[in-house]
Coordinates of C-alpha atoms in Angstrom, one line a residue:
Chain A
M1 CA -34.2 35.2 -49.8
T2 CA -34.9 32.7 -52.5
P3 CA -38.6 31.8 -52.6
P4 CA -39.4 28.0 -52.1
T5 CA -41.3 27.8 -55.4
R6 CA -38.3 28.0 -57.7
F7 CA -38.1 25.3 -60.4
V8 CA -34.6 24.1 -59.2
D9 CA -35.7 23.6 -55.6
T10 CA -37.4 20.4 -56.6
Y11 CA -35.2 19.5 -59.6
L12 CA -33.2 16.3 -58.9
L13 CA -30.2 17.2 -61.0
Y14 CA -29.9 20.6 -59.3
L15 CA -30.3 19.0 -55.8
M16 CA -27.6 16.4 -56.6
A17 CA -25.1 19.0 -58.0
R18 CA -25.7 21.5 -55.2
A19 CA -25.5 18.9 -52.4
S20 CA -22.4 17.3 -53.9
S21 CA -20.8 20.7 -54.2
V22 CA -21.5 21.9 -50.6
A23 CA -20.6 18.6 -49.0
S24 CA -17.4 18.2 -51.0
A25 CA -16.4 21.8 -50.4
E26 CA -16.5 21.2 -46.6
F27 CA -14.3 18.1 -46.8
H28 CA -12.0 19.4 -49.5
D29 CA -11.0 22.2 -47.2
E30 CA -9.9 19.5 -44.7
V31 CA -7.9 17.7 -47.5
R32 CA -6.1 20.8 -48.6
A33 CA -5.2 21.6 -45.0
Q34 CA -3.3 18.3 -45.0
G35 CA -1.3 19.6 -47.9
V36 CA -3.0 17.2 -50.4
S37 CA -4.6 18.4 -53.6
I38 CA -8.1 17.3 -54.6
P39 CA -6.9 15.4 -57.7
V40 CA -4.4 13.5 -55.5
W41 CA -7.0 12.7 -52.9
R42 CA -9.4 11.4 -55.6
V43 CA -6.8 9.1 -57.2
L44 CA -5.6 7.7 -53.8
A45 CA -9.2 7.2 -52.6
S46 CA -10.3 5.5 -55.8
L47 CA -7.4 3.0 -55.5
K48 CA -8.2 2.1 -51.9
G49 CA -9.7 -1.4 -51.8
A50 CA -8.7 -2.3 -55.3
P51 CA -5.8 -4.7 -54.7
D52 CA -5.0 -5.1 -58.4
G53 CA -5.3 -1.4 -59.0
L54 CA -7.4 0.4 -61.6
T55 CA -6.7 1.1 -65.2
V56 CA -6.2 4.8 -66.2
G57 CA -9.6 4.6 -67.9
E58 CA -11.3 3.5 -64.7
L59 CA -9.5 6.2 -62.8
T60 CA -10.8 8.9 -65.1
R61 CA -14.4 7.8 -64.5
S62 CA -13.9 7.3 -60.8
C63 CA -12.2 10.7 -60.4
L64 CA -14.5 12.6 -62.7
A65 CA -11.4 13.8 -64.6
N66 CA -10.0 13.6 -68.1
Q67 CA -7.1 11.3 -69.1
P68 CA -4.4 13.9 -69.4
A69 CA -5.2 15.2 -65.9
I70 CA -5.2 11.7 -64.4
S71 CA -1.9 10.9 -66.1
K72 CA -0.3 14.0 -64.7
T73 CA -1.5 13.2 -61.2
V74 CA -0.3 9.6 -61.5
D75 CA 3.1 10.8 -62.7
K76 CA 3.4 12.9 -59.5
L77 CA 2.3 10.0 -57.3
V78 CA 4.7 7.6 -58.9
A79 CA 7.5 10.1 -58.3
Q80 CA 6.5 10.3 -54.6
G81 CA 6.4 6.5 -54.3
L82 CA 2.7 6.4 -53.4
V83 CA 1.5 4.5 -56.5
D84 CA 3.1 2.2 -59.1
R85 CA 2.1 1.8 -62.7
H86 CA 2.4 -1.4 -64.8
A87 CA 1.3 -2.4 -68.2
D88 CA -1.3 -5.2 -68.6
P89 CA 0.5 -8.4 -69.5
N90 CA -2.3 -9.2 -72.0
D91 CA -2.7 -5.7 -73.5
R92 CA 0.4 -3.5 -73.4
R93 CA -1.8 -0.4 -74.1
R94 CA -3.7 -0.9 -70.9
V95 CA -1.9 0.6 -67.9
W96 CA -2.8 -0.3 -64.3
V97 CA -2.2 1.9 -61.3
R98 CA -1.9 0.5 -57.8
L99 CA -1.2 1.9 -54.3
T100 CA 2.2 1.1 -52.9
A101 CA 2.6 0.4 -49.1
A102 CA 3.5 4.1 -48.6
G103 CA 0.4 5.0 -50.7
E104 CA -1.8 2.8 -48.5
E105 CA -0.5 4.5 -45.4
R106 CA -1.0 8.0 -46.8
V107 CA -4.6 7.2 -48.0
D108 CA -5.6 5.5 -44.7
G109 CA -5.0 8.8 -42.8
L110 CA -7.1 10.7 -45.3
I111 CA -9.8 8.1 -45.3
A112 CA -10.1 8.3 -41.5
R113 CA -10.8 12.0 -41.9
A114 CA -13.3 11.3 -44.7
E115 CA -15.1 8.7 -42.6
A116 CA -15.4 11.2 -39.7
H117 CA -16.8 13.8 -42.0
Q118 CA -19.2 11.3 -43.5
A119 CA -20.4 10.3 -40.0
R120 CA -21.3 13.9 -39.2
L121 CA -23.1 14.2 -42.6
I122 CA -25.0 11.0 -42.0
A123 CA -26.0 12.1 -38.5
A124 CA -27.4 15.3 -40.0
I125 CA -29.3 13.4 -42.7
G126 CA -30.5 10.5 -40.5
P127 CA -28.9 7.1 -40.8
E128 CA -31.8 5.3 -42.5
E129 CA -32.3 8.1 -45.0
A130 CA -28.6 8.0 -45.7
E131 CA -28.8 4.3 -46.6
I132 CA -31.7 5.0 -49.0
L133 CA -29.8 8.0 -50.3
K134 CA -26.7 5.9 -51.1
A135 CA -28.8 3.1 -52.7
A136 CA -30.6 5.7 -54.9
L137 CA -27.4 7.3 -55.9
K138 CA -25.9 3.9 -56.8
R139 CA -29.0 3.3 -59.0
V140 CA -28.4 6.6 -60.8
I141 CA -24.7 5.7 -61.3
D142 CA -25.4 2.1 -62.5
R143 CA -28.0 3.5 -65.0
A144 CA -25.2 5.3 -66.9
P145 CA -23.9 3.8 -70.1
Chain B
M1 CA -13.8 -4.8 -63.3
T2 CA -13.7 -2.7 -60.2
P3 CA -14.2 -4.9 -57.1
P4 CA -17.3 -4.0 -54.9
T5 CA -15.1 -3.5 -51.8
R6 CA -13.5 -0.2 -52.9
F7 CA -13.7 2.5 -50.3
V8 CA -15.4 4.9 -52.7
D9 CA -18.2 2.5 -53.5
T10 CA -19.9 3.3 -50.1
Y11 CA -18.5 6.8 -49.6
L12 CA -21.3 9.3 -49.7
L13 CA -19.4 12.2 -51.2
Y14 CA -18.1 10.1 -54.0
L15 CA -21.6 8.7 -54.7
M16 CA -23.1 12.2 -54.8
A17 CA -20.4 13.5 -57.1
R18 CA -20.5 10.6 -59.5
A19 CA -24.3 10.3 -59.6
S20 CA -24.5 14.1 -60.2
S21 CA -21.9 13.9 -63.0
V22 CA -23.5 11.0 -64.9
A23 CA -27.1 12.2 -64.6
S24 CA -26.1 15.8 -65.6
A25 CA -24.0 14.6 -68.5
E26 CA -27.0 12.9 -70.0
F27 CA -29.2 15.9 -69.8
H28 CA -26.5 18.4 -70.7
D29 CA -26.1 16.7 -74.1
E30 CA -29.8 17.4 -74.6
V31 CA -29.3 21.1 -73.6
R32 CA -26.3 21.6 -76.0
A33 CA -28.3 19.9 -78.8
Q34 CA -30.8 22.8 -78.4
G35 CA -27.9 25.3 -79.0
V36 CA -27.9 26.3 -75.3
S37 CA -24.7 26.3 -73.2
I38 CA -24.7 24.8 -69.7
P39 CA -24.0 28.1 -68.0
V40 CA -26.9 29.7 -69.8
W41 CA -29.2 26.8 -68.9
R42 CA -28.2 27.1 -65.2
V43 CA -28.8 30.8 -65.0
L44 CA -32.2 30.6 -66.8
A45 CA -33.3 27.5 -64.7
S46 CA -32.2 29.2 -61.5
L47 CA -34.3 32.3 -62.3
K48 CA -37.5 30.3 -63.1
G49 CA -40.0 30.7 -60.3
A50 CA -38.2 33.7 -58.7
P51 CA -40.6 36.6 -59.8
D52 CA -38.3 39.2 -58.2
G53 CA -35.2 37.6 -59.7
L54 CA -32.1 36.7 -57.9
T55 CA -29.0 38.7 -56.9
V56 CA -25.8 38.0 -58.6
G57 CA -24.5 36.4 -55.4
E58 CA -27.6 34.1 -55.2
L59 CA -27.0 33.1 -58.9
T60 CA -23.3 32.2 -58.2
R61 CA -24.4 29.8 -55.4
S62 CA -27.3 28.4 -57.4
C63 CA -25.2 27.9 -60.6
L64 CA -22.1 26.6 -58.8
A65 CA -20.1 29.2 -60.6
N66 CA -17.9 32.2 -59.7
Q67 CA -19.0 35.8 -60.0
P68 CA -17.1 36.7 -63.1
A69 CA -18.5 33.7 -65.0
I70 CA -22.1 34.6 -63.9
S71 CA -21.6 38.3 -64.9
K72 CA -20.4 37.2 -68.3
T73 CA -23.4 34.9 -68.8
V74 CA -25.8 37.5 -67.6
D75 CA -24.3 40.1 -70.0
K76 CA -24.9 37.7 -72.8
L77 CA -28.5 37.0 -71.7
V78 CA -29.2 40.7 -71.3
A79 CA -28.0 41.3 -74.9
Q80 CA -30.3 38.6 -76.1
G81 CA -33.2 40.1 -74.2
L82 CA -33.7 37.0 -72.1
V83 CA -33.0 38.6 -68.7
D84 CA -32.9 42.1 -67.3
R85 CA -30.7 43.5 -64.6
H86 CA -31.5 46.2 -62.1
A87 CA -29.9 47.7 -59.1
D88 CA -31.5 47.2 -55.7
P89 CA -33.2 50.5 -54.8
N90 CA -32.0 50.1 -51.1
D91 CA -28.4 49.1 -51.9
R92 CA -27.0 50.2 -55.3
R93 CA -24.2 47.6 -55.0
R94 CA -26.7 44.7 -55.1
V95 CA -27.8 43.8 -58.6
W96 CA -30.9 41.8 -59.3
V97 CA -31.3 39.6 -62.4
R98 CA -34.8 38.6 -63.6
L99 CA -36.3 36.7 -66.6
T100 CA -37.9 38.8 -69.3
A101 CA -41.1 37.4 -71.0
A102 CA -38.8 36.1 -73.8
G103 CA -36.6 34.5 -71.2
E104 CA -39.6 32.8 -69.6
E105 CA -40.6 31.4 -72.9
R106 CA -37.1 30.1 -73.6
V107 CA -36.6 28.5 -70.2
D108 CA -40.1 26.9 -70.3
G109 CA -39.1 24.8 -73.4
L110 CA -35.9 23.7 -71.7
I111 CA -37.7 22.9 -68.4
A112 CA -40.2 20.7 -70.3
R113 CA -37.2 18.6 -71.4
A114 CA -35.6 18.7 -68.0
E115 CA -38.9 17.4 -66.5
A116 CA -39.1 14.6 -69.0
H117 CA -35.5 13.6 -68.3
Q118 CA -36.2 13.8 -64.6
A119 CA -39.3 11.6 -64.9
R120 CA -37.2 8.9 -66.6
L121 CA -34.6 9.1 -63.8
I122 CA -37.2 8.9 -61.1
A123 CA -38.8 5.9 -62.8
A124 CA -35.4 4.2 -62.7
I125 CA -34.8 5.1 -59.0
G126 CA -38.3 4.4 -57.8
P127 CA -40.7 7.2 -57.1
E128 CA -40.7 6.8 -53.3
E129 CA -36.9 6.5 -53.1
A130 CA -36.7 9.6 -55.3
E131 CA -38.7 11.6 -52.8
I132 CA -36.4 10.4 -49.9
L133 CA -33.4 11.1 -52.1
K134 CA -34.6 14.7 -52.7
A135 CA -35.3 15.3 -49.1
A136 CA -31.9 13.9 -48.0
L137 CA -30.1 16.1 -50.6
K138 CA -32.0 19.2 -49.3
R139 CA -30.9 18.4 -45.8
V140 CA -27.3 18.2 -47.1
I141 CA -27.7 21.6 -48.8
D142 CA -29.4 23.3 -45.9
R143 CA -26.6 22.2 -43.6
A144 CA -24.2 24.3 -45.5
P145 CA -23.1 27.6 -44.0

């Protein structure tokens, strides 16, 4: 057994990385069981609720991936008819990616599962603590350059 | 700009992954500037405060890495005299890894930097919220099988 006095046991960066890893691993098993890869899930989930879509740059940040990986996933999703891609009318180098109607339908099914998983997680943490947890995580994210 | 109504903006698994990524990225730059790789930092930090050391299996979970990657990093640290490795007297297949005196010295310098970075992060979040954040993250971790 790991003794409770280890440095990492109270180290915030460790606790965030470990909690993120264990919680995501649980849900990622569920995503893969639906025949959906994690990069595809991340792109579709990131686009949900963004009616104008996101730029490729925004997708790379949202999906914690690099641009070549995002471009490859977007190519695949365009071929499947789940997203479309269009150049910014004011800046041809900026490319926007948006869910199609078929993409909305696909992501809604996955989001229903994500929300059920999240509800179990929040029940385990405690609903009030979960709200504070989310607010604190948002503050960490907004602090980033 | 990303509208505030996106699904991921209130999705706990996304907030954990993104907050972990942005906060770690900041500190990891500081670790690399010390000439230390992230896998080395994670192994040394995980061993701090574990006087008997950790098994390779415990290190893989603590460092969010797979066993071949941990074994490679441990080999390097043994060669540098920063950790030692010994078989469990009761189970020869279990290998323990422990900081040497030189390893303790090396990790203490890095931990001083980690604590300074953490103090800045906690000041940004708010000290009370940070305590609730840590407790909630621990609950997520302890929930894992």
